[in-house]
CSV table of C-alpha atoms in Angstrom, one decimal:
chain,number,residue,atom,x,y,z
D,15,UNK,CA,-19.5,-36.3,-6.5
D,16,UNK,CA,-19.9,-38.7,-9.3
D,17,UNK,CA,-16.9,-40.0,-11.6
D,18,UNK,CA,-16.0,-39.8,-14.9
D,19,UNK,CA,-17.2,-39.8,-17.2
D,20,UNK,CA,-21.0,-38.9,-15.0
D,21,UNK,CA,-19.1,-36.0,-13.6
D,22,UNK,CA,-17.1,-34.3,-16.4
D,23,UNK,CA,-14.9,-30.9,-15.1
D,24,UNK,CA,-14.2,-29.4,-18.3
D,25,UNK,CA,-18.4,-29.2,-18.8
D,26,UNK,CA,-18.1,-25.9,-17.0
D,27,UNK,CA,-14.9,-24.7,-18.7
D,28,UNK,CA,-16.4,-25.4,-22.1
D,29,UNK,CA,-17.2,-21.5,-22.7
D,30,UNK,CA,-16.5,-18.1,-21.7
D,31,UNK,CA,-20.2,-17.8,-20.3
D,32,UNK,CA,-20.1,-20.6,-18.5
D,33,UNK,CA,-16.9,-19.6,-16.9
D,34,UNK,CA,-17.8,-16.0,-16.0
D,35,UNK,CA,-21.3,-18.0,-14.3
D,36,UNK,CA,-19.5,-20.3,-11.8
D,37,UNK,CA,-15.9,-17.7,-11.4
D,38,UNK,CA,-15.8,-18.4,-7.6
D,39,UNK,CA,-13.6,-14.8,-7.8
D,40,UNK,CA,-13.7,-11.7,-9.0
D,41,UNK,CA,-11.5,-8.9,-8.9
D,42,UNK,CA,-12.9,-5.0,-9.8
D,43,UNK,CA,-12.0,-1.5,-9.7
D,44,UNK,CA,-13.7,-1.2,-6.5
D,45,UNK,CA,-11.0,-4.1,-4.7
D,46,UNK,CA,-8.4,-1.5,-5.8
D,47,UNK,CA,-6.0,1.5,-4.0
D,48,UNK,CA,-3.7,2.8,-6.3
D,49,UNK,CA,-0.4,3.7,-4.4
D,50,UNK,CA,0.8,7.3,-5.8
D,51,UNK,CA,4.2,9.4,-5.7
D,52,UNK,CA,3.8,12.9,-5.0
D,53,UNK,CA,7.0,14.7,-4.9
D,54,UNK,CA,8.3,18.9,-4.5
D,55,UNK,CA,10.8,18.7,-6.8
D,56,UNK,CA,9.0,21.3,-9.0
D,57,UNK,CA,8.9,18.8,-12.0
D,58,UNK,CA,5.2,17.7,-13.1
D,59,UNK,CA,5.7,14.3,-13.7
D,60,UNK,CA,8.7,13.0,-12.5
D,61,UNK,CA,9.8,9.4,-14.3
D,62,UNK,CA,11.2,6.4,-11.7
D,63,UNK,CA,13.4,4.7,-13.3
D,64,UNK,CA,13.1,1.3,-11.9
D,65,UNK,CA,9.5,1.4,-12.2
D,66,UNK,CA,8.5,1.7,-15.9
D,67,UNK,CA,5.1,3.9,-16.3
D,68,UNK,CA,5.2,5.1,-12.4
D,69,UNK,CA,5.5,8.9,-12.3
D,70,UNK,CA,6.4,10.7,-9.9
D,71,UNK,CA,3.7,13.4,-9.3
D,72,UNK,CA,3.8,17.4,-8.1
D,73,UNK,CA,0.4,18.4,-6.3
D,74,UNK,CA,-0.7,19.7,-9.3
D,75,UNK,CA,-0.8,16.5,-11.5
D,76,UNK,CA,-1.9,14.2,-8.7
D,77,UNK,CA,-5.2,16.1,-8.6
D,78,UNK,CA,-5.7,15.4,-12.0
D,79,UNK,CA,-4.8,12.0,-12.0
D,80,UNK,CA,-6.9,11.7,-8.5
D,81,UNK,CA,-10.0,12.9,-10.7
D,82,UNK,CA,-8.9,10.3,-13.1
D,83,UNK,CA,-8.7,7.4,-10.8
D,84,UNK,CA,-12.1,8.2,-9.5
D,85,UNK,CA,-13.7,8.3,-12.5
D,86,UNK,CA,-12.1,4.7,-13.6
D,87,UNK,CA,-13.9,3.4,-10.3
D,88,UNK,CA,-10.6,3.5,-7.8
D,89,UNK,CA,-12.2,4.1,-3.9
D,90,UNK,CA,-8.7,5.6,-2.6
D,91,UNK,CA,-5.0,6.4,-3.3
D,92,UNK,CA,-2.6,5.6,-1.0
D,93,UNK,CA,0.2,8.4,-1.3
D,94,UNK,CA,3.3,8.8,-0.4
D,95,UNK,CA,6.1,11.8,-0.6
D,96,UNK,CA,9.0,12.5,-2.2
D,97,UNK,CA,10.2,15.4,-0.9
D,98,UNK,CA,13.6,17.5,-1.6
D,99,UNK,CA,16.5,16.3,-0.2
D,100,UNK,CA,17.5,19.7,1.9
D,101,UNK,CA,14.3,18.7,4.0
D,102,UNK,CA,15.7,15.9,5.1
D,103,UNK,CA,17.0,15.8,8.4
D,104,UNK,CA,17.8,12.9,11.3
D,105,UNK,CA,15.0,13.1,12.9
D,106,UNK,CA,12.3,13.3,9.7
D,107,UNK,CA,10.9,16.9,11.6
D,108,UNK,CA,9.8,18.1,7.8
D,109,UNK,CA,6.9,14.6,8.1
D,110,UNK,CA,5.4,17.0,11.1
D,111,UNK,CA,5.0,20.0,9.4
D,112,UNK,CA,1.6,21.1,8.1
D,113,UNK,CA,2.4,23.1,5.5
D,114,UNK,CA,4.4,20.8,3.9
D,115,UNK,CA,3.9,18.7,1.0
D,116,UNK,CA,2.3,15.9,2.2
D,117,UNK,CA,-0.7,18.3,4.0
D,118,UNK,CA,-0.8,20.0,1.0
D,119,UNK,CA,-1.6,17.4,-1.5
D,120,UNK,CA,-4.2,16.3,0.4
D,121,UNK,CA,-6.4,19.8,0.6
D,122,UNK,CA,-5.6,19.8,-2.8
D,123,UNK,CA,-7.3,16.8,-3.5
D,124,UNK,CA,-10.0,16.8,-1.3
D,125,UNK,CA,-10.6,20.2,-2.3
D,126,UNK,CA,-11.3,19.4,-6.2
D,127,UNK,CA,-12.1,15.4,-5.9
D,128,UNK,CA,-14.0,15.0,-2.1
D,129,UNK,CA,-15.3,11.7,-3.2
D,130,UNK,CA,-12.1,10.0,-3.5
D,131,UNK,CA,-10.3,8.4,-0.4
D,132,UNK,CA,-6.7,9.2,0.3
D,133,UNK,CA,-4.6,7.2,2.3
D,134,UNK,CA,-2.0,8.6,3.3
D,135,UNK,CA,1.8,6.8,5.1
D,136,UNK,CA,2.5,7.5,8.2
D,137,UNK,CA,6.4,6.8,8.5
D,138,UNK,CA,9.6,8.7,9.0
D,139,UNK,CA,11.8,7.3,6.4
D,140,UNK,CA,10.9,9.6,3.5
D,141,UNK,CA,11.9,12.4,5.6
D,142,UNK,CA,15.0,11.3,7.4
D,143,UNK,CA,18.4,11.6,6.5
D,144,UNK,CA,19.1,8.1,6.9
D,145,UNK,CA,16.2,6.5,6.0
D,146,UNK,CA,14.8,5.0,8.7
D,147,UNK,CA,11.2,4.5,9.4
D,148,UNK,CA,12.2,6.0,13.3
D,149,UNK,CA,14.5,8.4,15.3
D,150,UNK,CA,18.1,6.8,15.1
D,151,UNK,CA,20.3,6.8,18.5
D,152,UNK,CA,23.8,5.2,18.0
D,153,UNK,CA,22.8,2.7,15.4
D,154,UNK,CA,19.1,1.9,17.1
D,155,UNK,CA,16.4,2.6,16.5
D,156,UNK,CA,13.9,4.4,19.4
D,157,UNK,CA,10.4,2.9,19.5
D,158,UNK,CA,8.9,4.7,22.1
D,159,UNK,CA,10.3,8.0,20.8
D,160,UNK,CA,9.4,7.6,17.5
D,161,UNK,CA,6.4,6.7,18.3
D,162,UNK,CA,6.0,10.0,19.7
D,163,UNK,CA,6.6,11.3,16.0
D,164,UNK,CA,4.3,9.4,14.5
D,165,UNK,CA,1.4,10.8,16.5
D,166,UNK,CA,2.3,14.0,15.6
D,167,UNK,CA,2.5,12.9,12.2
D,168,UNK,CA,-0.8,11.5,12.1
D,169,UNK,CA,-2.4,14.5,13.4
D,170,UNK,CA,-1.0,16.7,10.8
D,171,UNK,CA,-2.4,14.0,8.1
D,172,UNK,CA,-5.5,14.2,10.2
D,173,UNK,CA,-6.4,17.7,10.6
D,174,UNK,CA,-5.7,18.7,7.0
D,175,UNK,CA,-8.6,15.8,5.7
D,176,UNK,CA,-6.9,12.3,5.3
D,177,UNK,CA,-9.2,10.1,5.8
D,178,UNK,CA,-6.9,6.7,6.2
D,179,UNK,CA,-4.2,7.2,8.5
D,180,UNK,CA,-1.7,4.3,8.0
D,181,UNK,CA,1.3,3.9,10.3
D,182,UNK,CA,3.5,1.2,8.2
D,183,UNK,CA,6.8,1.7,10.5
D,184,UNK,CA,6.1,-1.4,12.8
D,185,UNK,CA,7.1,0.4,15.7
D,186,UNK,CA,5.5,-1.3,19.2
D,187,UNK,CA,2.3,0.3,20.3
D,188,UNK,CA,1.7,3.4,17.6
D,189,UNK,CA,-1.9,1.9,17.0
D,190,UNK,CA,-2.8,2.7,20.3
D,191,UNK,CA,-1.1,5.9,20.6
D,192,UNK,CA,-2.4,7.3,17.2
D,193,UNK,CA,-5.9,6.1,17.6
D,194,UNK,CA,-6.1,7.9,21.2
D,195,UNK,CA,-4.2,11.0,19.9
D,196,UNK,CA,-7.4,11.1,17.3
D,197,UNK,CA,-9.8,10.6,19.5
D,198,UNK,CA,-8.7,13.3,21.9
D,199,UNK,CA,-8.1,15.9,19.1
D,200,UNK,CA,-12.0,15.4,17.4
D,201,UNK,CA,-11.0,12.5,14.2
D,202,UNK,CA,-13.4,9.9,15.5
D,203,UNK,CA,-14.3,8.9,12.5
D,204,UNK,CA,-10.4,9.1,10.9
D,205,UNK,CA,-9.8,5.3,9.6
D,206,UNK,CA,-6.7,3.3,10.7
D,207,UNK,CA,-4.7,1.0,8.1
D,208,UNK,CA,-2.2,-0.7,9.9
D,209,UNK,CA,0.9,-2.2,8.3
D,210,UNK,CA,-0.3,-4.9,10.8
D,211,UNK,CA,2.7,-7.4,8.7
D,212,UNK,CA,5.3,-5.9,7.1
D,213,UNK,CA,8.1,-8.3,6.1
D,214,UNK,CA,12.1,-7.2,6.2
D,215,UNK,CA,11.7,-7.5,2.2
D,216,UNK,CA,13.8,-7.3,-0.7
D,217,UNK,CA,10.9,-6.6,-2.7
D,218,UNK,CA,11.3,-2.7,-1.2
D,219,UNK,CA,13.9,-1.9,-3.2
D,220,UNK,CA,12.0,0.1,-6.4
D,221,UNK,CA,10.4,2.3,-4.0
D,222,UNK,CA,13.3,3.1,-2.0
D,223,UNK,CA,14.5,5.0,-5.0
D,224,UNK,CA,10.9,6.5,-5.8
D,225,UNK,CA,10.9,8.3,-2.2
D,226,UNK,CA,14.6,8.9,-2.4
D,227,UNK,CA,15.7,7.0,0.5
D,228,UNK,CA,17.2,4.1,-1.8
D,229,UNK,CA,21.0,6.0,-1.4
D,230,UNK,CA,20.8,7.2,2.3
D,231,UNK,CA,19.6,4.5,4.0
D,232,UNK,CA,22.2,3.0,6.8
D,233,UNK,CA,21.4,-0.8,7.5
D,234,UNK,CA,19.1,-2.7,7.1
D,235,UNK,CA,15.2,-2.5,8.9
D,236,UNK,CA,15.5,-6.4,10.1
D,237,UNK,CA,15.1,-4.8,13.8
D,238,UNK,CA,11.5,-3.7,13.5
D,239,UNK,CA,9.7,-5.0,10.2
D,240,UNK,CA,8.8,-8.7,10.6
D,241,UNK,CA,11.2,-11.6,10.0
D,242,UNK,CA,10.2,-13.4,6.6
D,243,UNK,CA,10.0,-17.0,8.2
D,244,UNK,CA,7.5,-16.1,10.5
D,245,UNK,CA,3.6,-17.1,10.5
D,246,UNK,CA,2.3,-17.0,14.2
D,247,UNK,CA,4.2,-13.4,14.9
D,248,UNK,CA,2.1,-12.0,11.9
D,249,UNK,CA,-1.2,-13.2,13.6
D,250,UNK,CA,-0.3,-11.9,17.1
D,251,UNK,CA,0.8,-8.4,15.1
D,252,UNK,CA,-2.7,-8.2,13.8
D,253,UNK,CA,-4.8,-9.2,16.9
D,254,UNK,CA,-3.0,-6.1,19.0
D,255,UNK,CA,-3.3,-3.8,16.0
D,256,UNK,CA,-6.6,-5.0,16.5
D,257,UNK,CA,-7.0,-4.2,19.9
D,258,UNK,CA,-5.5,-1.1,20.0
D,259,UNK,CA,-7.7,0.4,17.4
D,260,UNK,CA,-7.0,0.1,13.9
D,261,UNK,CA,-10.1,-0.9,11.7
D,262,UNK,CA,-8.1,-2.4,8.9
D,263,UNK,CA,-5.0,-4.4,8.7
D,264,UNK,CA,-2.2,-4.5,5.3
D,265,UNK,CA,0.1,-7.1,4.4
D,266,UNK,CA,3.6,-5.9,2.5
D,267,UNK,CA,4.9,-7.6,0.5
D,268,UNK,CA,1.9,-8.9,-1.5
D,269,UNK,CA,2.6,-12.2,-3.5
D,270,UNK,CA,5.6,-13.5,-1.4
D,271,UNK,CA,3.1,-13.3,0.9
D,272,UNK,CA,-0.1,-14.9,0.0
D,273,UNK,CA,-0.1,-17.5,2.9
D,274,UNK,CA,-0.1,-14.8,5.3
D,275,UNK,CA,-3.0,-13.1,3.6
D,276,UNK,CA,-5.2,-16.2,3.8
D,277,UNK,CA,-3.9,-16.5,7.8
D,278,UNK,CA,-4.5,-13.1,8.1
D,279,UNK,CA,-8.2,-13.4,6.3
D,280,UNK,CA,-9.0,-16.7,7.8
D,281,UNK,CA,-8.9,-15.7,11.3
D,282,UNK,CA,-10.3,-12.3,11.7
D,283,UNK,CA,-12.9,-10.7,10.4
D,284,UNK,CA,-12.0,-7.5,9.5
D,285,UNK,CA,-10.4,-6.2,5.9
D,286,UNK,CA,-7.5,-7.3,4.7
D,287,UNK,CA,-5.5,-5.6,2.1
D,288,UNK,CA,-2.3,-6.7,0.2
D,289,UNK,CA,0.4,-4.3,-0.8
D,290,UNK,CA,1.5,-5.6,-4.4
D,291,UNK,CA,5.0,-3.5,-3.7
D,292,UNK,CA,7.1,-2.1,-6.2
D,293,UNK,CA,9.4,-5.0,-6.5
D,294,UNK,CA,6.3,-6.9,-7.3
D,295,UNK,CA,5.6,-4.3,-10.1
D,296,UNK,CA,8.8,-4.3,-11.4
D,297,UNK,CA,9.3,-7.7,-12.2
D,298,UNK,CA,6.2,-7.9,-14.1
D,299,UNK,CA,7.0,-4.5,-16.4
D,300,UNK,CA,10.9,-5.9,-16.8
D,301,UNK,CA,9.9,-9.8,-17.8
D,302,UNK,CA,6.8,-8.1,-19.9
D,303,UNK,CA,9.3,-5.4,-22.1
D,304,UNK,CA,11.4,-8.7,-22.7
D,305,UNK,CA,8.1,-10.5,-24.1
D,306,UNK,CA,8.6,-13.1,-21.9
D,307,UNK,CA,5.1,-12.7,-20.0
D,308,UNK,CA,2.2,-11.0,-21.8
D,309,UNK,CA,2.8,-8.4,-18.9
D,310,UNK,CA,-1.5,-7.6,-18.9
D,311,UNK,CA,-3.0,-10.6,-18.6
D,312,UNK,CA,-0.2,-12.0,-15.9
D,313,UNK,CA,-1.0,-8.0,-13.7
D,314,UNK,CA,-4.8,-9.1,-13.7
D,315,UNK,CA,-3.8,-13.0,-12.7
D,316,UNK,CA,-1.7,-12.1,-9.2
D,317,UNK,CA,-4.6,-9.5,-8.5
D,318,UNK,CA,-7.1,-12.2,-8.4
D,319,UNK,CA,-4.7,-14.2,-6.7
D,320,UNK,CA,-4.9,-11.8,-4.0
D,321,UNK,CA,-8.6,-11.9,-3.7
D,322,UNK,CA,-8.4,-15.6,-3.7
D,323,UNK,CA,-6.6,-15.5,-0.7
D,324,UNK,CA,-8.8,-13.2,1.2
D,325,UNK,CA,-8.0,-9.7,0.3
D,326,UNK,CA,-10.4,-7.0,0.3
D,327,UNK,CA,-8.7,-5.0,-1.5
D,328,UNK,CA,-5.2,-4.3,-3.2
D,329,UNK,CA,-2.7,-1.4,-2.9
D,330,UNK,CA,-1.0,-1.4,-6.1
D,331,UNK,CA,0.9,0.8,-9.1
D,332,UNK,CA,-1.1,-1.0,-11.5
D,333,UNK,CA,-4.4,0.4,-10.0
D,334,UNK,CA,-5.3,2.7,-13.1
D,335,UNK,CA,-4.4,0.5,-15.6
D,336,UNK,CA,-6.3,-2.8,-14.3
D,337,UNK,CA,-9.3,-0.8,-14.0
D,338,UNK,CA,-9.5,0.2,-17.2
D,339,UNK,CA,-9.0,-3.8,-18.4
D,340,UNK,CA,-11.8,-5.0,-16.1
D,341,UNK,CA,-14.2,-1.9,-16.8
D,342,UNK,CA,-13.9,-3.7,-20.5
């Protein structure tokens, strides 16, 4: 490369369509998953406080806004429950139940919008008493056991027409277990998202109160979701993820995490998504109503950021919204 004043940077920056020519990355609808709340509560729409502009969802509305997000260019929703508190019990039995709401919303969905993915969480907290992601014994939590759970979980998911089964509960070996479980009962061709490296994050805590496990929950989950100092564990997580069966691999928290994206991206060659979590989300809506960040242009910047480290794609709240921006 020449020097100055031969070579000359700023040459390419000089216009917009010179910039949109050479962009070495792009971020559109089709990178994105929009991560929806669907709740029984019997309320349409549902406001979570702590996220500004997330809804809460009943069955009814999330079709809608399912037909919605397909028609702004969104492949999937990821989607998770919030379901009545009397449901609730230690050992999340309500997640295995096939009439329930998460079963539901899925034949609703595929039944009025077939062309739109749903991805749907395959964990126990949202429907245990304590809010864990496992079956609780004297202050532990079981892997094996729950693990158990999860396949039953996965099967329900399965059988009423998920197509992306996601365990995100870190639990030892449910890869394996849920992608033989499918096998034998017919899914073949039933995805697997694995929460492949899911931090111990503060970030969680907006969620936590749009699932309604943010007052119940005993502890903390440092036992089973990763350590935040750790690199190498997150690659060895991924390659038996890997191994066992699952065809993509997620990283939660997003941004914090961005280093273990590229890792992630960098070594195998599979897809990659980032989970820009709630926390994530908040932060931008709070520092935006405050006019400290123009809170538009700053959501589009940390989802390019994501694809500059590697990501396929990006599970986020803001799903609906950015792809509207970009599709103008």
């Amino acid at each position: 490369m020449g020097a100055f004043p031969a070579t000359r940077m700023r040459r390419l920056r000089q216009s917009d369509w010179t910039r949109r020519l050479v962009r070495e990355r792009h971020v559109t609808p089709d990178d994105l998953v929009w991560s929806v709340v669907v709740t029984d509560s019997g309320k349409d729409r549902d406001p979570v406080g702590a996220m500004p502009g997330v809804e809460r969802f009943s069955v009814k509305e999330l079709v809608k806004e399912a037909k919605i997000a397909r028609d702004l260019g969104i492949p999937a929703i990821a989607m998770f429950p919030h379901i009545d508190p009397a449901k609730k019990d230690e050992h999340g039995t309500e997640a295995l139940n096939p009439d329930g709401l998460v079963p539901t919303a899925i034949k609703a969905i595929k039944d009025a919008v077939p062309d739109i993915g749903i991805i749907c969480d395959v964990a126990l907290d949202p429907f245990t008493s304590h809010g864990h992601d496992g079956v609780l014994k004297d202050g532990v939590i079981l892997n094996d056991e729950t693990v158990e759970r999860l396949v039953e979980q996965a099967l329900v998911q399965a059988r009423a027409g998920c197509d992306v089964i996601a365990p995100s509960d870190m639990m030892d070996g449910r890869i394996g277990a849920v992608r033989d479980a499918l096998e034998g009962d017919g899914h073949t061709d039933t995805l697997i998202l694995s929460y492949a490296a899911k931090y111990a994050s503060g970030f969680y805590g907006p969620y936590r109160e749009a699932i309604g496990s943010a007052g119940v929950l005993t502890g903390d989950k440092k036992t089973y979701q990763m350590d935040p100092g750790n690199i190498s564990e997150a690659l060895r997580e991924v390659e038996l993820d890997l191994d066992e069966g699952a065809d993509m691999v997620m990283v939660k928290p997003g941004l914090p995490y961005l280093d273990i994206v590229k890792s992630v991206s960098d070594t195998f060659a599979v897809p990659v998504l980032a989970f820009q979590v709630s926390g994530e989300y908040a932060m931008i809506e709070a520092a935006a109503a405050n006019g400290w960040i123009d809170g538009e242009r700053v959501m589009l910047e940390t989802l390019l950021a994501f694809r500059r480290a590697g990501a396929s794609g990006i599970v986020t709240y803001f799903a609906p919204r950015a792809a509207r921006l970009l599709s103008n």
